[in-house]
Coordinates of C-alpha atoms in Angstrom, one line a residue:
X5 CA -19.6 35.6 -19.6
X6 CA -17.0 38.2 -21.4
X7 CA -13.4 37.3 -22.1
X8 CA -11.8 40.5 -22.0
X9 CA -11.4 43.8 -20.7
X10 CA -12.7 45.8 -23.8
X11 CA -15.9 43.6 -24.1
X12 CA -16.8 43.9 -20.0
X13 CA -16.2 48.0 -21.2
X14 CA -17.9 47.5 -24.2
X15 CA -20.9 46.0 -22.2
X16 CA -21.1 48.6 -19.6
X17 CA -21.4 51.6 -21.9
X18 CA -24.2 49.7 -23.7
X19 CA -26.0 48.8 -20.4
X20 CA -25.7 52.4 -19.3
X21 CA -26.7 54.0 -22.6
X22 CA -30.0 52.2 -22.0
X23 CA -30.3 53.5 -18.4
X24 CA -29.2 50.5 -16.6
X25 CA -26.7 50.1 -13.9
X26 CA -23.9 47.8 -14.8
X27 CA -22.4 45.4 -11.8
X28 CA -19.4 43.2 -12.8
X29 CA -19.0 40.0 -11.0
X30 CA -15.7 38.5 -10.8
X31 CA -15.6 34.6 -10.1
X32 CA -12.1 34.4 -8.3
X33 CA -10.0 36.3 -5.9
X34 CA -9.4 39.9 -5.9
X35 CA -5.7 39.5 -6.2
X36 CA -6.5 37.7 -9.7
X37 CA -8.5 40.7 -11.1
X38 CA -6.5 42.0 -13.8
X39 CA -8.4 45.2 -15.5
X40 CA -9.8 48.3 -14.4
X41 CA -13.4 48.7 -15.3
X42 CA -15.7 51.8 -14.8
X43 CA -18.4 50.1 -13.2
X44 CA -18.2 48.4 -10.0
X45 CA -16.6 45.1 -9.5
X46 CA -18.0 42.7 -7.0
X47 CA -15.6 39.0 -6.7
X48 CA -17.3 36.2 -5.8
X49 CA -14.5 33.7 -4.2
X50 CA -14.0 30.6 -1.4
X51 CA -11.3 30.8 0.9
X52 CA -10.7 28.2 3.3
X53 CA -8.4 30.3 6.0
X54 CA -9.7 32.7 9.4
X55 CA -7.1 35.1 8.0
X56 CA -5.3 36.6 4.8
X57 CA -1.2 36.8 4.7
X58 CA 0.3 37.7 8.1
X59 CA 1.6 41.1 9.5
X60 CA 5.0 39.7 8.5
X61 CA 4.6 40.3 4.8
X62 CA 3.9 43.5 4.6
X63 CA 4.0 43.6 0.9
X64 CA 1.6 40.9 0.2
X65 CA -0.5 42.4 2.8
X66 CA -0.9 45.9 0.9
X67 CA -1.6 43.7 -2.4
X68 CA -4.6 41.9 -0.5
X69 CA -5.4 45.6 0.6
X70 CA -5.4 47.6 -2.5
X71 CA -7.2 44.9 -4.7
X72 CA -10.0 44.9 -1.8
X73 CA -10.0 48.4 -2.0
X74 CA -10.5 48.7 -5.8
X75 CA -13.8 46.7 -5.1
X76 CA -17.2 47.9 -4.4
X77 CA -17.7 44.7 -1.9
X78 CA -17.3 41.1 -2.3
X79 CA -19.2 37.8 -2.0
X80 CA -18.1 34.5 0.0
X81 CA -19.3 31.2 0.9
X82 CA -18.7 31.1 4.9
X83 CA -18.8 33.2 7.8
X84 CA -14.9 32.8 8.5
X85 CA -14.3 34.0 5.5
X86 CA -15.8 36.8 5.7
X87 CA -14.3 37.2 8.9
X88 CA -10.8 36.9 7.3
X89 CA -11.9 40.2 4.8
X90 CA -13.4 41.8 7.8
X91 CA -10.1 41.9 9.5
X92 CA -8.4 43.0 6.9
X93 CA -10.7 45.6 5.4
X94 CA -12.7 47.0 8.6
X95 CA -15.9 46.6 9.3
X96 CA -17.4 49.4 6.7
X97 CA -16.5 47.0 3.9
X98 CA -19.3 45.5 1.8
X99 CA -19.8 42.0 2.4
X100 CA -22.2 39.4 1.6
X101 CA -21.9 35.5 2.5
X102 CA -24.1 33.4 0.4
X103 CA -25.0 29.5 -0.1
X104 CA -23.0 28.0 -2.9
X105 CA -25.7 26.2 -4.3
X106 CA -29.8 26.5 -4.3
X107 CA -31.3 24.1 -2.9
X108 CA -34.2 23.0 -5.2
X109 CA -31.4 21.5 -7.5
X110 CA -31.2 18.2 -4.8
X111 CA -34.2 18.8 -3.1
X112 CA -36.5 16.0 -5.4
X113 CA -34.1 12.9 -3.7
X114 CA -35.4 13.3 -0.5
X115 CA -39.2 13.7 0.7
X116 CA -40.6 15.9 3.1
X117 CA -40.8 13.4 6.2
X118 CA -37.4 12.4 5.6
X119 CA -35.6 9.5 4.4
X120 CA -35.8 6.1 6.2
X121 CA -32.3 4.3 5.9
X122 CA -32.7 1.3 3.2
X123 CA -30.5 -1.1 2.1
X124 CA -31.8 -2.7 -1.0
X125 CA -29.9 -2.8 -3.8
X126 CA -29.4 -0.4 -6.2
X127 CA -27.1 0.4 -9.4
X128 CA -24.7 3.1 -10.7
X129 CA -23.6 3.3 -14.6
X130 CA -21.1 5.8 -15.8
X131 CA -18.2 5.9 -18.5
X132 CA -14.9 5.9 -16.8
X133 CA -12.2 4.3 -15.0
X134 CA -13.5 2.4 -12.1
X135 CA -12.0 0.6 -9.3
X136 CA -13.6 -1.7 -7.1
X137 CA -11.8 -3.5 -3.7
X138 CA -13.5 -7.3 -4.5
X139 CA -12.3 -7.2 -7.9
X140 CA -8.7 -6.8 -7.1
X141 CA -8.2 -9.7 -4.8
X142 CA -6.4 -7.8 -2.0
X143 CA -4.8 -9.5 0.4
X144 CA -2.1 -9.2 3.5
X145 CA 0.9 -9.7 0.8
X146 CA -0.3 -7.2 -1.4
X147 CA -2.5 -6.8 -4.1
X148 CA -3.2 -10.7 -5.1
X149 CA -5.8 -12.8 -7.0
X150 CA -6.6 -15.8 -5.4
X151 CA -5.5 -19.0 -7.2
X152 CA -8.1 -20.6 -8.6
X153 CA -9.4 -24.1 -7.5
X154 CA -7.8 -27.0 -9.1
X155 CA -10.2 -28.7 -11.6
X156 CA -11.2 -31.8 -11.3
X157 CA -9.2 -35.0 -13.1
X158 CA -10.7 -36.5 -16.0
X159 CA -11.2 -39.7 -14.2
X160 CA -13.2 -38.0 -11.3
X161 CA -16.0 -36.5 -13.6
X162 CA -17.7 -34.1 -11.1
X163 CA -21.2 -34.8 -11.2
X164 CA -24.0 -32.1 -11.9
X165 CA -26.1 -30.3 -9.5
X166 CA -29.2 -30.8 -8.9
X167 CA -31.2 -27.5 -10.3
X168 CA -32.0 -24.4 -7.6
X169 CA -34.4 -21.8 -7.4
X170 CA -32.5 -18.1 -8.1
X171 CA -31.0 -17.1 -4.3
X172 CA -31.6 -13.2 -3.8
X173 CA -28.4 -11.1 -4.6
X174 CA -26.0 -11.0 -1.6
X175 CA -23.8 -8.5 -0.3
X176 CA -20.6 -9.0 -1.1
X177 CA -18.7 -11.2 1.5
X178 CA -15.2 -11.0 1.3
X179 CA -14.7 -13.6 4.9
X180 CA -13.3 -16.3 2.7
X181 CA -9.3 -17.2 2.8
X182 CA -6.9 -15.9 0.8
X183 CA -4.2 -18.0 -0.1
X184 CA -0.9 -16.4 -0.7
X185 CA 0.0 -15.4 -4.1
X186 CA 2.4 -16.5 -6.1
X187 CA 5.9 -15.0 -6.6
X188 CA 4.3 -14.0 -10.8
X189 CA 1.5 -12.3 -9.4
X190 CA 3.3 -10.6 -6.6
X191 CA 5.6 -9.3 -9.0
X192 CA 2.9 -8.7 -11.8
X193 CA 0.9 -6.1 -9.4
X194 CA 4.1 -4.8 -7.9
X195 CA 4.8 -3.3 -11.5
X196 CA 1.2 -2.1 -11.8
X197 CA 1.4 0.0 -8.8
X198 CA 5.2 1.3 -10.2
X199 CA 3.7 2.1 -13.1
X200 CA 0.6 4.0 -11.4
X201 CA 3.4 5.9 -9.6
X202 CA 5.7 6.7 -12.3
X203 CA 2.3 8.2 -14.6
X204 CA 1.6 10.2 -11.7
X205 CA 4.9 11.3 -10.9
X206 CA 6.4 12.3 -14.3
X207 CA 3.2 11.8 -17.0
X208 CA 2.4 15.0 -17.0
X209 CA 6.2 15.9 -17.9
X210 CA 6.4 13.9 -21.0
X211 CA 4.4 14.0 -24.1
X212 CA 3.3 10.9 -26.6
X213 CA 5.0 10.6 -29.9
X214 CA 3.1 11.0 -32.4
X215 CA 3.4 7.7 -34.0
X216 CA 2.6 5.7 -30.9
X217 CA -1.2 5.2 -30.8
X218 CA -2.8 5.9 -26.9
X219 CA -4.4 2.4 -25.8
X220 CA -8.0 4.2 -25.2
X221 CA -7.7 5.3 -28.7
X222 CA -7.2 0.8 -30.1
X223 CA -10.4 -0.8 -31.2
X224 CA -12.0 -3.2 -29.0
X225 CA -10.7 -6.1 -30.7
X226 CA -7.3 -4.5 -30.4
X227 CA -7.7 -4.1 -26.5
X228 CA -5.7 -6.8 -24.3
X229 CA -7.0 -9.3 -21.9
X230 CA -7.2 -7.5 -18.8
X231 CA -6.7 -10.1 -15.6
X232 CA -9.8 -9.5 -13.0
X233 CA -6.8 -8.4 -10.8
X234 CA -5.7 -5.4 -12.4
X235 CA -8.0 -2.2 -12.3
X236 CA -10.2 -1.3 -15.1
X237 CA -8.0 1.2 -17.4
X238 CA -10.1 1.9 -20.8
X239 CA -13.3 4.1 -20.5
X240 CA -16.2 1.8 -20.9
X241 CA -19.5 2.0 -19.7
X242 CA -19.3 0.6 -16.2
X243 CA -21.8 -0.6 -13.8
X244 CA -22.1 -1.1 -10.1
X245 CA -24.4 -2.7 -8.1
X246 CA -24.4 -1.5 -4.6
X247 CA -25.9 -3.5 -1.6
X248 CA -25.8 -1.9 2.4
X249 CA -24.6 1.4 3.8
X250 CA -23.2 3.4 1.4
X251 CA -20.7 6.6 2.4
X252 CA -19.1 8.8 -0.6
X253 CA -16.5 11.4 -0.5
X254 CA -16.0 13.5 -3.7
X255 CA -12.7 14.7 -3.6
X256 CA -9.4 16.1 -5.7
X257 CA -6.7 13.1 -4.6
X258 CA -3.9 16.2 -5.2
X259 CA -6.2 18.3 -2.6
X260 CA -4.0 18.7 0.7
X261 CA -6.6 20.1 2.3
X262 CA -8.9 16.6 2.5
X263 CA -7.8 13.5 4.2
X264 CA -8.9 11.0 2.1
X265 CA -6.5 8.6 2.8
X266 CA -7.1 9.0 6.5
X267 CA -10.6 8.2 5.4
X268 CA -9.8 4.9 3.3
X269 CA -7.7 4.1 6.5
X270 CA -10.3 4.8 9.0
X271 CA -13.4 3.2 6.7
X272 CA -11.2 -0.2 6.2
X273 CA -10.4 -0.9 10.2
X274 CA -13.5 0.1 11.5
X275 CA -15.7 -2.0 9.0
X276 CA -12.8 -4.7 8.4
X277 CA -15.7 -7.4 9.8
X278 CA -18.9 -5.4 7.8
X279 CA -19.4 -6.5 4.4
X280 CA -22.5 -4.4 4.2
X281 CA -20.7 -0.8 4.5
X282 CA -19.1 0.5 1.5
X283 CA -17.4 3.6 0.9
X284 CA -17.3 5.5 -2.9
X285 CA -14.8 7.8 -3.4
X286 CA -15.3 10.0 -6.2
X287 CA -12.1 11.5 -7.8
X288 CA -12.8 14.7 -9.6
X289 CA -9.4 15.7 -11.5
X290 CA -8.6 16.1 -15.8
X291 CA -6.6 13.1 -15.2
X292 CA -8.9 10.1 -15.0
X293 CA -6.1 7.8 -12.8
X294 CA -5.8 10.7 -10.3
X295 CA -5.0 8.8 -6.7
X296 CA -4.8 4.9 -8.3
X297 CA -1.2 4.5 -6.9
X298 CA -2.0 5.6 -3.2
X299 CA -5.1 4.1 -3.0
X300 CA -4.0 0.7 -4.4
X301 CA -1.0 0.6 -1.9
X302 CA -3.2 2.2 0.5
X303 CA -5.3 -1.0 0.4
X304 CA -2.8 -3.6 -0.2
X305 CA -1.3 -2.6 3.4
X306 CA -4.9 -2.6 5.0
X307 CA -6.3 -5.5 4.0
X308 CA -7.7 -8.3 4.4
X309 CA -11.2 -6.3 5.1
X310 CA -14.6 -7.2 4.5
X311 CA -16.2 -3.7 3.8
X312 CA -16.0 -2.8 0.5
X313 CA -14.3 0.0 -1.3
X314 CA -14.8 1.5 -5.0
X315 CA -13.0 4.6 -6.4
X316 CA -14.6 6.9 -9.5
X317 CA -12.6 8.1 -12.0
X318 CA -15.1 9.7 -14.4
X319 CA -17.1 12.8 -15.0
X320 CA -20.2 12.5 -14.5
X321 CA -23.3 14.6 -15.9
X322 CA -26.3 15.9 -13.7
X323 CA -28.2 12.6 -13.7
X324 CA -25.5 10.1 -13.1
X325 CA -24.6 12.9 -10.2
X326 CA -27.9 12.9 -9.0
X327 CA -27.8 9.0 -9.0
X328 CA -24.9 8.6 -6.7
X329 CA -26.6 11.1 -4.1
X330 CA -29.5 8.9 -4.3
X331 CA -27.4 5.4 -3.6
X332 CA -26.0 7.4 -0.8
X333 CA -26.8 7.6 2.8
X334 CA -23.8 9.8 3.9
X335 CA -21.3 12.6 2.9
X336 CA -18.4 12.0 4.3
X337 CA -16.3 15.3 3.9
X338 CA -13.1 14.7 6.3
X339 CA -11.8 18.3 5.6
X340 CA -9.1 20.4 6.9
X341 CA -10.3 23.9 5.9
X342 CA -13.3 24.1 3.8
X343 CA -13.9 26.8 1.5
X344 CA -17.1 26.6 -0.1
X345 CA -19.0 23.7 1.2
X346 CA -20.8 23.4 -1.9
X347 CA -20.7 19.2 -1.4
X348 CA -22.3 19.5 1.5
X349 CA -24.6 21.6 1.1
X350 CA -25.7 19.0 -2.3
X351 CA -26.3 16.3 -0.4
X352 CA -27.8 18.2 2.5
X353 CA -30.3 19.2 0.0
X354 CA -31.0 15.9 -0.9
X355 CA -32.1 14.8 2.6
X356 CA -28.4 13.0 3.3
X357 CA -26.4 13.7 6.7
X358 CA -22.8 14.3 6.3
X359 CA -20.1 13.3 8.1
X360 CA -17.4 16.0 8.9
X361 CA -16.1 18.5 11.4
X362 CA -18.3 22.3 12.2
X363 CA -14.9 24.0 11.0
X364 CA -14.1 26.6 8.6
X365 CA -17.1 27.0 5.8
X366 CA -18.5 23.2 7.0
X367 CA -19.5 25.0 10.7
X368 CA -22.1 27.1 9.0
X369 CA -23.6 24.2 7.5
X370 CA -23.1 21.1 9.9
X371 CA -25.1 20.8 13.1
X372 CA -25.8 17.3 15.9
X373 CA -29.1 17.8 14.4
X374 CA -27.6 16.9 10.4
X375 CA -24.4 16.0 11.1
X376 CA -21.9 13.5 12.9
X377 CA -19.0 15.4 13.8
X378 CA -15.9 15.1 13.6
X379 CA -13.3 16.0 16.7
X380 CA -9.7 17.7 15.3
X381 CA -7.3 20.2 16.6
X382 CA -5.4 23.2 14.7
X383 CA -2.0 23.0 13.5
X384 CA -0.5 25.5 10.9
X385 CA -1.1 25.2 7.6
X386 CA 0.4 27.1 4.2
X387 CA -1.4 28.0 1.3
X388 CA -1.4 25.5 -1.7
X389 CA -0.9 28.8 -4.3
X390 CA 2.0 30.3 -1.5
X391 CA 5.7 29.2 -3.7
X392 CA 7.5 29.7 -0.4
X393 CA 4.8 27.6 1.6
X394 CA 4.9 29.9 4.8
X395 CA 2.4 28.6 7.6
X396 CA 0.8 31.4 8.2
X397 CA -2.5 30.2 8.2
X398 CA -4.3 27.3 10.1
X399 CA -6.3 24.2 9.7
X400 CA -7.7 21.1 11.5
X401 CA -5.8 18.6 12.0
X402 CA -8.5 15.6 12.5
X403 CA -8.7 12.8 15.0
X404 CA -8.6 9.2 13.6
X405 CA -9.7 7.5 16.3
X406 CA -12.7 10.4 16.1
X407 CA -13.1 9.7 12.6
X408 CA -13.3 5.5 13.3
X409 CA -16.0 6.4 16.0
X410 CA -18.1 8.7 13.7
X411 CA -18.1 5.9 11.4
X412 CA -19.3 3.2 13.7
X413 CA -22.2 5.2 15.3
X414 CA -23.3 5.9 11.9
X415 CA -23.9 2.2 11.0
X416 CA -25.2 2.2 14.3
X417 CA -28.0 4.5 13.6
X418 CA -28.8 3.0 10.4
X419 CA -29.5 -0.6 11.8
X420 CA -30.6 0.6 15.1
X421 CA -32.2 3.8 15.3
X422 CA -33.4 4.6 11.7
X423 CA -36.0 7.0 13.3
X424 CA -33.0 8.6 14.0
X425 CA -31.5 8.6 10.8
X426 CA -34.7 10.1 9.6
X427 CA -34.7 12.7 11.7
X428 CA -31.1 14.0 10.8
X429 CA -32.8 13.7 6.7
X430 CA -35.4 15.5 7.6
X431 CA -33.4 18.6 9.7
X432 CA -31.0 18.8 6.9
X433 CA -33.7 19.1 4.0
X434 CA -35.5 21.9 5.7
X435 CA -32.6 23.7 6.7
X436 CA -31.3 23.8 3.4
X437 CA -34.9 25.2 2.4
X438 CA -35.0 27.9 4.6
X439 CA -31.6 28.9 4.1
X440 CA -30.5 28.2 0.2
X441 CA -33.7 28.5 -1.8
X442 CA -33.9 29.9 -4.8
X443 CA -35.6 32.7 -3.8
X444 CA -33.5 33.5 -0.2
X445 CA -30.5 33.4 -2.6
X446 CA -31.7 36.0 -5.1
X447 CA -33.5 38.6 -2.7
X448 CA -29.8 38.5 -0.9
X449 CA -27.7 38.8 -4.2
X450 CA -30.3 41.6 -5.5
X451 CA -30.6 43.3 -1.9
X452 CA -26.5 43.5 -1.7
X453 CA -25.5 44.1 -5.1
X454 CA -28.4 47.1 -5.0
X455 CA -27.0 48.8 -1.9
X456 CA -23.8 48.2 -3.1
X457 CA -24.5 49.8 -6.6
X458 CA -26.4 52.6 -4.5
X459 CA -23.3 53.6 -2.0
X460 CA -20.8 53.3 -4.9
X461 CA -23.0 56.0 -7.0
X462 CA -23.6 58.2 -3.4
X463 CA -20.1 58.6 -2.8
X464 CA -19.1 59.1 -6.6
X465 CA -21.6 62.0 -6.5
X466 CA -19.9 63.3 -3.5
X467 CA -16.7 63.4 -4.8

């Protein structure tokens, strides 16, 4: 890794004075390449669109052009990509499209044979903010605790039970009434989702004085009493015990490209009666309360449900990501235009079927024989980096009720036909072998980058 264009100089006359030829690769978009090197220059990128800027900006069109052209050939991560730079640049233009991740890094999780569905219970332990939907008492009315039970009168001395064998842990069964809050506690969560909203809005806008000490930086001791009610907000170690189906999405909450609240929507009515489903979203974003507000009012208008929903707000290191693959039996990756893939091809790897549509980079990965797809139809789309927000590009717009149906046939297949499920493990462990080993990946990069190298010096001589 260099930081600037004298050092990437620097390097190449070194390399070459040793009789080496010197590649640059460029993680990012040709547009964003800023020096001019005397060795060739190869970006890696993702781009999630069939096409670059329209006919219509002529200007931005020539930029796209002339930063392709000071390239000696670029590397993506899906075929329409590449079909995007072959309609720009011509067919002649050197182009590889490569897995975003080896395989062998997810591999271990799943066995050769395939995995059978199980649902015995299993834990997760990180350090982060963590929010989980039977914790927070959600009801009808809002986001609510329910009362608790009046104790008994000292008069009426409630006698003691008799002494029971340890039940087995149950899932989590959310069936029983919720009695309507009261006007406090309405009020109380009403001003915690406000203040979720107003952080979100306008936190980033305004700094902390100096002399105001942060509340993750207090003492233990120093901490208030949190009510079970209210999300967990300082980073502690936090543990979860999950029973049943378990879905995750890893997501960016600011992303406009995933639905995830079409997701939390979707999960919530179609397992509102299944206490054994649960969903994990995992929010990837600097700031650790990324998506609280939505999803909290998100559930407060869905509810009452018995599935169960928790939300991640943490990083988490290779083992604690390894860890959540392994409590998981699907990907669910309800994306609009994919660039990369790179999640699903993780948990592909690791034997897990994803749920999603074959659009964009996901249609080079997802197949009926891995995959439960999702239906959708294109609508225009701009790009998130675009100021002016033209819709000159496309994604897919996907179908709920699509979505809702996935979902149930997935349960399905878990309770019901877990040779099935198997099978789909299986298929999506060997294709990722075949196509994203460690080896396919480097005899590509080396084969490309060599006859890249080899062209680039041909026609240098020829000039």
């Amino acid at each position: 890794m260099i930081d600037s264009e004298t050092d990437a100089e620097r390097l190449c006359d070194e390399y070459r004075s040793l009789g080496q030829s010197v590649v640059m690769c460029f993680f990012g978009l040709p547009t964003e390449i800023y020096f001019d090197l005397s060795c060739p220059v190869i970006p890696i990128f993702a781009w999630p669109f069939d096409c670059f800027p329209s006919e219509s900006d002529s200007a931005l069109i020539s930029e796209w052009i002339s930063s392709f052209a000071a390239t000696s050939g670029a590397i993506t991560f899906s075929r329409q990509a590449a079909g995007a730079v072959i309609q720009l640049m011509g067919e002649t233009y050197p182009l590889l499209v490569s897995p975003a991740q080896p395989w062998e890094r997810f591999s271990g999780l799943c066995p050769l044979q395939g995995l059978q569905p199980s649902a015995r219970p299993r834990m997760l332990s990180f350090v982060g903010h963590l929010l989980d939907s039977p914790r927070i008492g959600l009801s009808v009315d809002g986001l609510a605790l329910t009362p608790p039970s009046p104790s008994p009168s000292p008069s009426e001395p409630e006698p003691e039970p008799e002494p029971e064998p340890e039940p087995e842990p149950e899932p989590f069964n959310l069936a029983c009434k919720v009695e309507k809050p009261s006007v406090s506690a309405r009020l109380h969560l009403t001003a915690l989702i406000l203040r979720g909203w107003w952080h979100e809005a306008f936190g980033q806008y305004i700094s902390t004085p100096k002399d105001v000490i942060p509340a993750d930086a207090l003492p233990p001791e120093a901490m208030p009493n949190i009510p079970p009610s209210q999300p967990v907000e300082n980073q502690t170690t936090q543990h979860i015990k999950l029973y049943g189906i378990v879905y995750t999405g890893i997501l960016r909450a600011e992303d406009e490209l995933f639905s995830w609240l079409e997701l939390v929507s979707a999960f919530c009515w179609t397992f509102r009666e299944q206490p054994n489903a649960t969903l994990i979203l995992k929010f990837s974003h600097y700031n650790q309360t990324s998506g609280r507000m939505a999803l909290l009012t998100s559930l407060s208008r869905l509810s009452p449900f018995r599935c169960r929903v928790i939300a991640i707000n943490a990083f988490l290191d290779n083992s604690q990501y390894e860890a959540l693959i392994a409590a998981s039996h699907f990907l669910v990756q309800p994306s609009q235009a994919e660039a990369s893939a790179l999640t699903a091809q993780e948990f592909l790897s690791a034997g897990r079927p994803v749920i999603g549509p074959a659009h964009a980079a996901l249609a080079d990965w997802l197949a009926p024989e891995n995959a439960l797809l999702i239906d959708g139809n294109l609508q225009p789309m701009h790009w998130s980096k675009d100021p002016a927000k033209k819709l000159h590009y496309s994604s897919l717009r996907l179908n709920w009720a699509s979505l809702c149906h996935v979902l149930e046939q997935s349960y399905r297949i878990t309770q019901e036909q877990p040779d099935r499920y198997q099978s789909m493990s299986k298929s999506a462990r060997s294709e990722m072998a075949q196509r994203a080993s460690k080896n396919h990946i480097k005899h590509m990069l080396c084969d490309f980058i060599s006859k890249t190298t080899t062209e680039e010096s041909n026609s240098r001589e020829a000039e």
